[in-house]
Amino acid sequence: MDKPSDIQITEEDLTLLINDIHLTHGYDFSDYSRASFRRRIERLITIDQLSSFAELRYRVRTDPAYFAHVVEEISVTVTEMLRDPAFYKIVRNNIIPVLATYPFIKVWHAGCATGEEVYSMAILLKEAGLLHKSLLYATDMNPAALAKARKGIFPLSQMQQYSRNYMLAGGTQDFSSYYTANYHFASFDSRLSEKIIFAQHNLVTDFSFNSFQLIFCRNVLIYFNKDLQNRVLKLFDDSLEFNGFLALGTKENIRFSSIAPNYKQIIGREKIWRKIK
Amino acid sequence: MIIIGGSAGSLQVVFYLLGNCPPDFDIPILIVLHRDPQGISRLAELLATKTTLTVKEIEDKEPIEKGCVYVCPPDYHTLFEDESSFSLDYSEKINFSRPSIDVTFRSGADVFGNRLVCILLSGANADGADGLNYVRSHSGISVVHSPEEAEVRYMPEQALLQGKADHVLRKDEIMQFILRLA
Ligand SMILES: C[S@@+](CC[C@H](N)C(=O)[O-])C[C@H]1O[C@@H](n2cnc3c(N)ncnc32)[C@H](O)[C@@H]1O
């Protein structure tokens, strides 16, 4: 990234911007972690070479196309396939066998970004012979990220890393059999995406829309403050069947939330909880 | 709040500094070290063997307590949500690094202003230099390990080239400096 700009942003500035966005576009960032939100705004000002904070506010209020770009920048869509292989190994060995006992498997990937996570899960379900009886809902608030996810086309340069992750997560097939290489891109097998439903869903403003046996929400809660984390965890609790699993990012925890007493961490330190009440 | 940032060649100095903090040292210390995500994942456990202070690897929204040493987790940036908690961030690498020392120094300066001391140690990367300037502009104190003594001088040297430091110290002087803060 270029050098951070010298424009000083106050807490009041951030509050004004958040109010503008809420009033004009309906997105509510008021309970996002202020520290991360500030970084995103500072980054925007730098990459767009804005001359002042007022210019940012003006463009956000008046230019819908610019606002779409702002949403894309605020929502950090950094992701990977089979990120944290040890986590996927547990999904493969400990969770999928439980899912197998259901006649119909429903999984929700909340905050799926550009889709790498849900494709990873589709591969694991396929290898367990369960994909045909599964439905994976992959949602995000960012429409541009979802559009990429629907295509299932990822940079070829990442495949070496993903293939390594795949093997570390207990994969035994040839990872390259899941995609076709095309110039700089790897286009994933459409048989993997047949059972994925991509939809726009905002965890702050939208409601529970189904019930699931497994919910992934990895590296999304870190962008929220504690109040919002608690509200979103309640939304997951409402959307999770009894005995269902909740999978968070490696540094996320439900311990400070009101749903904690109803959940049990399944294995050691991995951030997977089972709903026991 | 004290933040110690370092990269290649800084681990021994971190051991030395933490090892010499008395058990009742009550200013929270945050350690930001560049780490290979596949490398030592148990840095916190390793550090705990070197000091009598409580060492924790940060989780998201971890509360900040007196007398604790906090370690940034690999592959996340560590920010301060407010004076009493951390917040993690999984966004682009900065200076090819996640965690990035610049990111944490800047966030610390936003939240703690003049109640912040940032110490930059050895390394082969320019991360930390910009953050130190930002800390100074927010009235925090910047300390750079003397390039003469640092195992890899590039990082402290870059910091001194890109700005001024309040103090350029040898490691024993850094230790004395930290002890005087308490
Ligand atoms: C860092 S990505 C996580 C991707 C993936 N789950 C992983 O761990 O690799 C965070 C995602 O959360 C999404 N997000 C942020 N706020 C959201 C909200 N209020 N509702 C739904 N998605 C949100 C962002 O758009 C972004 O795609």
Coordinates of C-alpha atoms and ligand atoms in Angstrom, one line a residue:
Chain A
M1 CA 0.0 0.0 0.0
D2 CA 1.1 3.6 -0.6
K3 CA 2.1 5.7 2.3
P4 CA -0.8 6.4 4.6
S5 CA -2.2 9.9 3.9
D6 CA -1.6 12.7 6.4
I7 CA -5.3 13.6 6.7
Q8 CA -6.2 13.3 10.4
I9 CA -9.6 11.6 11.0
T10 CA -11.3 12.2 14.3
E11 CA -13.8 10.0 16.0
E12 CA -16.5 12.6 15.1
D13 CA -15.6 12.4 11.4
L14 CA -16.1 8.6 11.5
T15 CA -19.5 9.0 13.3
L16 CA -20.6 11.5 10.7
L17 CA -19.6 9.3 7.8
I18 CA -21.3 6.3 9.4
N19 CA -24.5 8.3 9.8
D20 CA -24.4 9.5 6.2
I21 CA -24.0 5.9 4.9
H22 CA -26.8 4.7 7.1
L23 CA -29.2 7.4 6.0
T24 CA -28.3 7.3 2.3
H25 CA -27.7 3.7 1.6
G26 CA -29.1 1.6 4.6
Y27 CA -25.8 -0.1 5.5
D28 CA -25.2 0.2 9.2
F29 CA -21.6 0.3 10.3
S30 CA -22.1 1.9 13.7
D31 CA -21.3 -1.2 15.6
Y32 CA -18.3 -2.2 13.6
S33 CA -15.0 -2.2 15.4
R34 CA -13.8 1.4 15.3
A35 CA -10.2 0.4 15.0
S36 CA -10.7 -1.6 11.8
F37 CA -13.2 0.8 10.3
R38 CA -10.8 3.6 10.7
R39 CA -8.1 1.7 8.9
R40 CA -10.4 1.0 6.0
I41 CA -11.3 4.6 5.7
E42 CA -7.7 5.7 5.9
R43 CA -6.9 3.2 3.2
L44 CA -9.7 4.5 1.0
I45 CA -8.4 8.1 1.3
T46 CA -5.0 6.9 0.4
I47 CA -5.8 4.7 -2.6
D48 CA -8.4 7.1 -4.0
Q49 CA -6.0 10.0 -3.4
L50 CA -8.8 12.0 -1.8
S51 CA -7.9 15.6 -0.8
S52 CA -10.0 15.7 2.4
F53 CA -12.4 13.9 4.6
A54 CA -15.1 16.2 3.3
E55 CA -14.6 15.0 -0.2
L56 CA -15.0 11.4 0.9
R57 CA -18.3 12.3 2.7
Y58 CA -19.6 14.2 -0.4
R59 CA -18.8 11.4 -2.8
V60 CA -20.4 8.8 -0.5
R61 CA -23.6 10.8 -0.3
T62 CA -23.9 11.7 -3.9
D63 CA -22.3 9.0 -6.0
P64 CA -23.8 5.5 -5.8
A65 CA -21.1 4.0 -8.0
Y66 CA -18.5 5.4 -5.7
F67 CA -20.4 4.1 -2.7
A68 CA -20.3 0.5 -4.2
H69 CA -16.6 0.8 -4.3
V70 CA -16.6 2.0 -0.7
V71 CA -18.5 -1.0 0.4
E72 CA -16.0 -3.2 -1.4
E73 CA -13.2 -1.5 0.4
I74 CA -14.8 -1.5 3.9
S75 CA -15.6 -5.2 3.7
V76 CA -12.2 -6.9 3.8
T77 CA -12.6 -9.7 1.4
V78 CA -9.2 -11.3 1.9
T79 CA -9.7 -15.1 2.0
E80 CA -8.2 -18.4 1.0
M81 CA -9.2 -22.0 0.2
L82 CA -8.8 -24.4 3.1
R83 CA -7.4 -21.6 5.2
D84 CA -6.1 -23.1 8.5
P85 CA -5.7 -26.7 7.3
A86 CA -5.9 -28.1 10.9
F87 CA -9.4 -26.6 11.1
Y88 CA -10.5 -28.3 7.9
K89 CA -9.0 -31.6 9.0
I90 CA -11.3 -31.5 12.0
V91 CA -14.2 -30.6 9.8
R92 CA -13.4 -33.6 7.6
N93 CA -12.7 -36.1 10.4
N94 CA -15.1 -35.0 13.2
I95 CA -17.9 -33.0 11.7
I96 CA -18.7 -34.4 8.3
P97 CA -19.3 -37.9 9.8
V98 CA -22.0 -36.4 12.0
L99 CA -23.5 -34.5 9.1
A100 CA -23.6 -37.8 7.2
T101 CA -26.2 -39.1 9.5
Y102 CA -28.7 -36.5 8.4
P103 CA -31.0 -37.2 5.4
F104 CA -30.4 -33.6 4.2
I105 CA -27.5 -31.4 5.1
K106 CA -27.8 -27.6 5.3
V107 CA -24.7 -25.4 5.8
W108 CA -24.5 -21.6 6.0
H109 CA -21.3 -19.7 5.2
A110 CA -22.0 -16.2 6.6
G111 CA -19.5 -13.7 5.2
C112 CA -18.3 -16.0 2.4
A113 CA -16.4 -13.2 0.6
T114 CA -15.3 -14.3 -2.8
G115 CA -16.3 -17.9 -2.1
E116 CA -13.0 -19.8 -1.5
E117 CA -14.4 -21.1 1.8
V118 CA -17.6 -22.5 0.5
Y119 CA -15.8 -24.2 -2.4
S120 CA -13.5 -25.8 0.1
M121 CA -16.4 -27.2 2.0
A122 CA -18.0 -28.4 -1.2
I123 CA -14.9 -30.4 -1.9
L124 CA -14.9 -32.0 1.5
L125 CA -18.6 -32.9 1.2
K126 CA -18.0 -34.3 -2.3
E127 CA -15.1 -36.5 -1.2
A128 CA -17.3 -37.8 1.6
G129 CA -20.0 -38.7 -1.0
L130 CA -22.4 -36.2 0.7
L131 CA -22.6 -33.3 -1.7
H132 CA -25.6 -34.6 -3.6
K133 CA -27.7 -34.4 -0.4
S134 CA -26.3 -31.0 0.8
L135 CA -27.2 -27.4 0.3
L136 CA -24.7 -24.7 1.1
Y137 CA -25.9 -21.2 1.5
A138 CA -23.1 -18.7 1.0
T139 CA -24.0 -15.1 1.9
D140 CA -22.2 -11.8 2.2
M141 CA -23.2 -8.2 2.3
N142 CA -20.8 -7.3 -0.5
P143 CA -22.5 -7.8 -3.9
A144 CA -19.2 -7.5 -5.9
A145 CA -17.6 -10.3 -3.8
L146 CA -20.7 -12.5 -4.3
A147 CA -20.5 -12.0 -8.1
K148 CA -16.9 -13.3 -8.0
A149 CA -17.9 -16.2 -5.8
R150 CA -20.7 -17.2 -8.2
K151 CA -18.1 -17.6 -11.0
G152 CA -15.9 -19.9 -9.0
I153 CA -12.8 -18.5 -10.8
F154 CA -9.7 -17.9 -8.6
P155 CA -6.2 -16.8 -9.4
L156 CA -4.0 -19.6 -10.7
S157 CA -1.1 -18.3 -8.7
Q158 CA -2.8 -19.4 -5.5
M159 CA -3.3 -23.0 -6.5
Q160 CA 0.1 -24.2 -5.2
Q161 CA -0.7 -22.8 -1.7
Y162 CA -4.3 -24.2 -1.8
S163 CA -3.1 -27.6 -2.9
R164 CA -0.7 -27.6 0.0
N165 CA -3.5 -26.6 2.4
Y166 CA -5.6 -29.4 0.9
M167 CA -3.0 -32.0 1.6
L168 CA -2.4 -30.7 5.1
A169 CA -6.1 -30.9 5.7
G170 CA -6.0 -34.6 4.9
G171 CA -6.9 -34.5 1.2
T172 CA -5.7 -37.5 -0.8
Q173 CA -6.9 -36.6 -4.4
D174 CA -5.1 -34.6 -6.9
F175 CA -6.3 -31.0 -6.0
S176 CA -5.8 -29.9 -9.6
S177 CA -8.6 -32.2 -10.7
Y178 CA -11.1 -29.8 -9.2
Y179 CA -10.3 -26.9 -11.6
T180 CA -9.4 -26.2 -15.2
A181 CA -6.5 -23.8 -15.6
N182 CA -7.1 -21.0 -18.0
Y183 CA -4.4 -18.4 -18.5
H184 CA -4.0 -16.9 -15.0
F185 CA -7.2 -18.4 -13.6
A186 CA -8.4 -21.6 -12.2
S187 CA -12.0 -22.2 -13.0
F188 CA -13.6 -24.6 -10.5
D189 CA -15.7 -27.6 -11.5
S190 CA -19.4 -26.5 -11.8
R191 CA -20.4 -29.8 -10.1
L192 CA -19.0 -28.2 -6.9
S193 CA -21.2 -25.1 -7.2
E194 CA -24.4 -26.9 -8.1
K195 CA -25.3 -27.2 -4.5
I196 CA -24.3 -23.7 -3.5
I197 CA -26.8 -20.9 -3.2
F198 CA -25.2 -17.4 -3.2
A199 CA -27.2 -14.6 -1.8
Q200 CA -26.8 -11.1 -0.4
H201 CA -27.4 -11.1 3.3
N202 CA -26.3 -8.4 5.9
L203 CA -25.7 -9.8 9.3
V204 CA -26.4 -6.5 10.9
T205 CA -29.8 -5.8 9.3
D206 CA -31.2 -9.1 7.9
F207 CA -32.8 -11.9 9.8
S208 CA -32.4 -15.6 10.2
F209 CA -33.7 -17.3 7.0
N210 CA -33.4 -21.0 7.6
S211 CA -32.1 -23.6 10.0
F212 CA -28.7 -25.3 9.6
Q213 CA -26.6 -28.1 11.1
L214 CA -23.4 -26.2 10.5
I215 CA -22.7 -22.5 10.3
F216 CA -19.4 -21.0 9.3
C217 CA -18.7 -17.4 10.1
R218 CA -14.9 -17.1 10.0
N219 CA -13.0 -13.8 10.3
V220 CA -16.1 -11.7 10.1
L221 CA -16.9 -11.1 13.8
I222 CA -13.5 -9.5 14.3
Y223 CA -14.8 -6.5 12.3
F224 CA -17.6 -6.0 14.8
N225 CA -17.6 -4.5 18.3
K226 CA -18.7 -6.7 21.2
D227 CA -22.4 -5.7 21.2
L228 CA -22.7 -6.5 17.5
Q229 CA -20.8 -9.7 17.9
N230 CA -23.3 -10.7 20.6
R231 CA -26.3 -9.8 18.4
V232 CA -24.9 -11.8 15.4
L233 CA -24.1 -14.8 17.6
K234 CA -27.8 -14.8 18.7
L235 CA -28.8 -14.7 15.1
F236 CA -26.6 -17.8 14.5
D237 CA -28.1 -19.4 17.6
D238 CA -31.6 -18.9 16.2
S239 CA -30.5 -20.4 12.9
L240 CA -28.7 -23.5 14.2
E241 CA -30.4 -26.8 14.9
F242 CA -30.0 -28.5 18.3
N243 CA -26.7 -30.4 18.1
G244 CA -25.5 -28.2 15.2
F245 CA -22.0 -26.8 14.9
L246 CA -20.8 -23.2 14.8
A247 CA -17.4 -22.6 13.3
L248 CA -15.6 -19.3 13.8
G249 CA -12.1 -18.0 12.8
T250 CA -9.0 -19.2 14.7
K251 CA -8.9 -16.1 16.9
E252 CA -12.6 -15.6 17.5
N253 CA -14.4 -16.8 20.5
I254 CA -18.0 -16.9 21.9
R255 CA -16.8 -16.8 25.5
F256 CA -17.9 -13.1 26.0
S257 CA -21.3 -13.7 24.5
S258 CA -24.7 -14.5 26.0
I259 CA -25.0 -17.8 23.9
A260 CA -21.8 -19.3 25.4
P261 CA -23.6 -21.4 28.1
N262 CA -25.5 -23.3 25.5
Y263 CA -22.4 -24.3 23.5
K264 CA -19.5 -26.7 24.0
Q265 CA -16.2 -26.4 22.2
I266 CA -15.7 -29.7 20.4
I267 CA -12.0 -30.2 20.4
G268 CA -9.2 -28.4 22.3
R269 CA -8.6 -25.0 20.9
E270 CA -10.3 -25.3 17.6
K271 CA -13.0 -22.7 17.3
I272 CA -15.8 -25.1 16.7
W273 CA -18.7 -25.2 19.1
R274 CA -21.6 -27.6 19.3
K275 CA -25.1 -26.4 20.4
I276 CA -25.9 -28.6 23.4
K277 CA -29.0 -26.7 24.8
Chain B
M1 CA 1.2 0.8 27.2
I2 CA 4.5 -0.5 25.8
I3 CA 4.7 -2.0 22.3
I4 CA 7.8 -3.9 21.2
G5 CA 8.1 -4.5 17.5
G6 CA 10.8 -6.7 15.8
S7 CA 11.6 -9.0 13.0
A8 CA 14.7 -11.1 12.1
G9 CA 17.1 -11.2 15.0
S10 CA 14.9 -9.6 17.6
L11 CA 13.7 -12.7 19.5
Q12 CA 16.8 -12.9 21.8
V13 CA 16.3 -9.3 22.8
V14 CA 12.7 -9.8 23.5
F15 CA 13.6 -12.7 25.8
Y16 CA 16.2 -10.5 27.5
L17 CA 13.8 -7.6 28.1
L18 CA 10.9 -9.8 29.3
G19 CA 13.2 -11.9 31.4
N20 CA 14.4 -8.8 33.3
C21 CA 10.9 -7.4 34.1
P22 CA 10.2 -7.9 37.8
P23 CA 7.0 -9.9 38.6
D24 CA 5.2 -6.8 39.8
F25 CA 5.8 -4.8 36.5
D26 CA 2.3 -3.6 35.8
I27 CA 2.4 -1.8 32.5
P28 CA 0.9 -4.0 29.8
I29 CA 3.4 -5.0 27.1
L30 CA 2.5 -6.0 23.5
I31 CA 4.9 -7.9 21.4
V32 CA 4.6 -7.6 17.6
L33 CA 7.0 -10.0 15.9
H34 CA 7.0 -10.9 12.2
R35 CA 6.5 -14.6 12.1
D36 CA 6.2 -17.2 9.4
P37 CA 2.6 -18.4 9.6
Q38 CA 3.8 -22.0 9.4
G39 CA 6.6 -21.3 11.9
I40 CA 6.5 -21.0 15.7
S41 CA 2.9 -21.0 16.5
R42 CA 3.7 -21.3 20.2
L43 CA 5.6 -18.1 20.6
A44 CA 3.5 -17.2 23.6
E45 CA 4.4 -20.4 25.3
L46 CA 8.0 -19.9 24.5
L47 CA 8.0 -16.4 25.9
A48 CA 6.2 -17.6 29.0
T49 CA 9.2 -19.7 29.9
K50 CA 11.4 -16.6 29.9
T51 CA 9.4 -14.3 32.2
T52 CA 7.4 -14.3 35.4
L53 CA 4.7 -12.1 33.8
T54 CA 1.6 -13.7 32.4
V55 CA 1.9 -14.1 28.6
K56 CA -1.1 -14.4 26.4
E57 CA -1.6 -14.7 22.7
I58 CA -4.3 -12.3 21.7
E59 CA -7.8 -13.4 20.6
D60 CA -10.2 -10.9 19.1
K61 CA -11.5 -8.3 21.7
E62 CA -9.1 -9.6 24.3
P63 CA -9.3 -7.4 27.4
I64 CA -6.1 -5.5 28.3
E65 CA -4.9 -6.2 31.8
K66 CA -2.2 -4.8 33.9
G67 CA 0.9 -6.9 34.4
C68 CA 0.3 -9.0 31.2
V69 CA 2.4 -9.5 28.2
Y70 CA 0.4 -9.9 25.0
V71 CA 1.6 -11.5 21.8
C72 CA 0.2 -10.7 18.4
P73 CA -1.2 -13.8 16.7
P74 CA 0.4 -14.8 13.3
D75 CA -1.5 -13.8 10.1
Y76 CA -3.6 -11.0 11.7
H77 CA -3.0 -7.4 12.3
T78 CA -3.4 -6.4 16.0
L79 CA -5.3 -3.1 16.7
F80 CA -6.5 -1.4 19.8
E81 CA -10.3 -1.2 20.0
D82 CA -10.0 1.2 23.0
E83 CA -7.8 1.5 26.1
S84 CA -9.2 -1.7 27.5
S85 CA -9.3 -4.2 24.5
F86 CA -7.6 -5.3 21.4
S87 CA -9.2 -6.0 18.1
L88 CA -7.9 -8.2 15.3
D89 CA -8.0 -7.5 11.6
Y90 CA -7.4 -9.8 8.7
S91 CA -6.8 -7.3 5.9
E92 CA -4.0 -6.8 3.3
K93 CA -0.4 -7.3 4.4
I94 CA 1.5 -4.1 5.0
N95 CA 5.2 -4.0 4.2
F96 CA 4.7 -7.7 3.2
S97 CA 3.8 -8.4 6.8
R98 CA 0.8 -9.5 8.8
P99 CA 1.1 -8.7 11.7
S100 CA 2.6 -5.4 10.6
I101 CA 4.4 -3.3 13.2
D102 CA 3.3 0.0 11.5
V103 CA -0.3 -1.0 11.8
T104 CA -0.1 -1.7 15.5
F105 CA 2.0 1.3 16.4
R106 CA -0.4 3.6 14.6
S107 CA -3.5 2.1 16.2
G108 CA -1.7 2.4 19.6
A109 CA -1.0 6.1 19.0
D110 CA -4.7 6.7 18.1
V111 CA -5.9 5.2 21.3
F112 CA -3.1 6.0 23.9
G113 CA -1.5 9.2 22.5
N114 CA 1.2 10.3 24.9
R115 CA 0.7 7.2 27.2
L116 CA 2.5 5.0 24.7
V117 CA 6.0 3.8 24.3
C118 CA 7.0 2.0 21.1
I119 CA 10.3 0.1 20.9
L120 CA 11.6 -1.1 17.5
L121 CA 14.2 -3.8 17.5
S122 CA 16.3 -5.7 14.9
G123 CA 14.9 -6.7 11.5
A124 CA 15.5 -6.9 7.7
N125 CA 12.4 -4.9 6.7
A126 CA 11.4 -1.3 7.0
D127 CA 8.2 -2.1 8.9
G128 CA 7.8 0.1 12.0
A129 CA 9.5 3.2 10.7
D130 CA 6.3 4.9 9.5
G131 CA 4.5 3.8 12.7
L132 CA 7.2 5.3 14.9
N133 CA 6.8 8.7 13.2
Y134 CA 3.1 8.5 13.7
V135 CA 3.6 7.7 17.4
R136 CA 5.8 10.7 17.8
S137 CA 3.3 13.0 16.1
H138 CA 0.8 11.8 18.7
S139 CA 3.1 12.6 21.5
G140 CA 4.1 9.0 22.2
I141 CA 7.7 8.0 22.9
S142 CA 9.8 6.2 20.3
V143 CA 12.8 4.0 21.1
V144 CA 15.0 2.4 18.6
H145 CA 17.5 -0.4 19.3
S146 CA 20.9 0.9 18.3
P147 CA 21.8 -0.3 14.8
E148 CA 25.4 -1.0 16.0
E149 CA 24.1 -3.6 18.4
A150 CA 21.0 -5.0 16.6
E151 CA 21.6 -8.3 15.0
V152 CA 20.1 -7.1 11.7
R153 CA 20.5 -3.4 11.6
Y154 CA 18.2 -2.6 8.6
M155 CA 15.0 -2.1 10.5
P156 CA 16.3 0.3 13.2
E157 CA 18.4 2.0 10.6
Q158 CA 15.4 2.6 8.4
A159 CA 13.5 4.0 11.3
L160 CA 16.3 6.5 12.0
L161 CA 16.5 7.4 8.3
Q162 CA 12.8 8.0 7.9
G163 CA 12.4 10.0 11.1
K164 CA 13.8 10.8 14.4
A165 CA 13.6 8.6 17.5
D166 CA 13.3 10.0 21.0
H167 CA 15.9 7.4 22.1
V168 CA 18.4 5.2 20.4
L169 CA 19.6 2.7 23.0
R170 CA 21.5 -0.5 23.5
K171 CA 19.5 -3.4 24.9
D172 CA 20.7 -2.9 28.5
E173 CA 19.7 0.8 28.2
I174 CA 16.3 -0.2 26.8
M175 CA 15.9 -2.4 29.9
Q176 CA 16.7 0.5 32.2
F177 CA 14.4 2.7 30.3
I178 CA 11.5 0.2 30.6
L179 CA 12.1 -0.3 34.3
R180 CA 12.0 3.5 34.9
L181 CA 8.6 3.7 33.3
A182 CA 7.0 1.6 36.1
Ligands
LIG1 C1 -12.1 -11.5 5.8 S1 -13.6 -12.0 5.0 C2 -13.8 -13.6 5.6 C3 -13.9 -14.6 4.4 C4 -13.9 -16.1 4.9 N1 -15.0 -16.4 5.8 C5 -12.6 -16.5 5.5 O1 -12.5 -16.6 6.7 O2 -11.6 -16.6 4.8 C6 -14.9 -11.0 5.8 C7 -16.2 -10.9 5.0 O3 -17.2 -10.5 5.8 C8 -18.2 -9.8 5.1 N2 -19.0 -8.9 6.0 C9 -18.6 -7.9 6.7 N3 -19.7 -7.3 7.3 C10 -20.7 -8.1 7.0 C11 -22.1 -8.1 7.3 N4 -22.6 -7.1 8.1 N5 -22.9 -9.0 6.8 C12 -22.4 -10.0 6.0 N6 -21.2 -10.0 5.6 C13 -20.3 -9.1 6.1 C14 -17.3 -8.9 4.2 O4 -18.0 -8.5 3.1 C15 -16.2 -9.9 3.8 O5 -16.4 -10.6 2.6

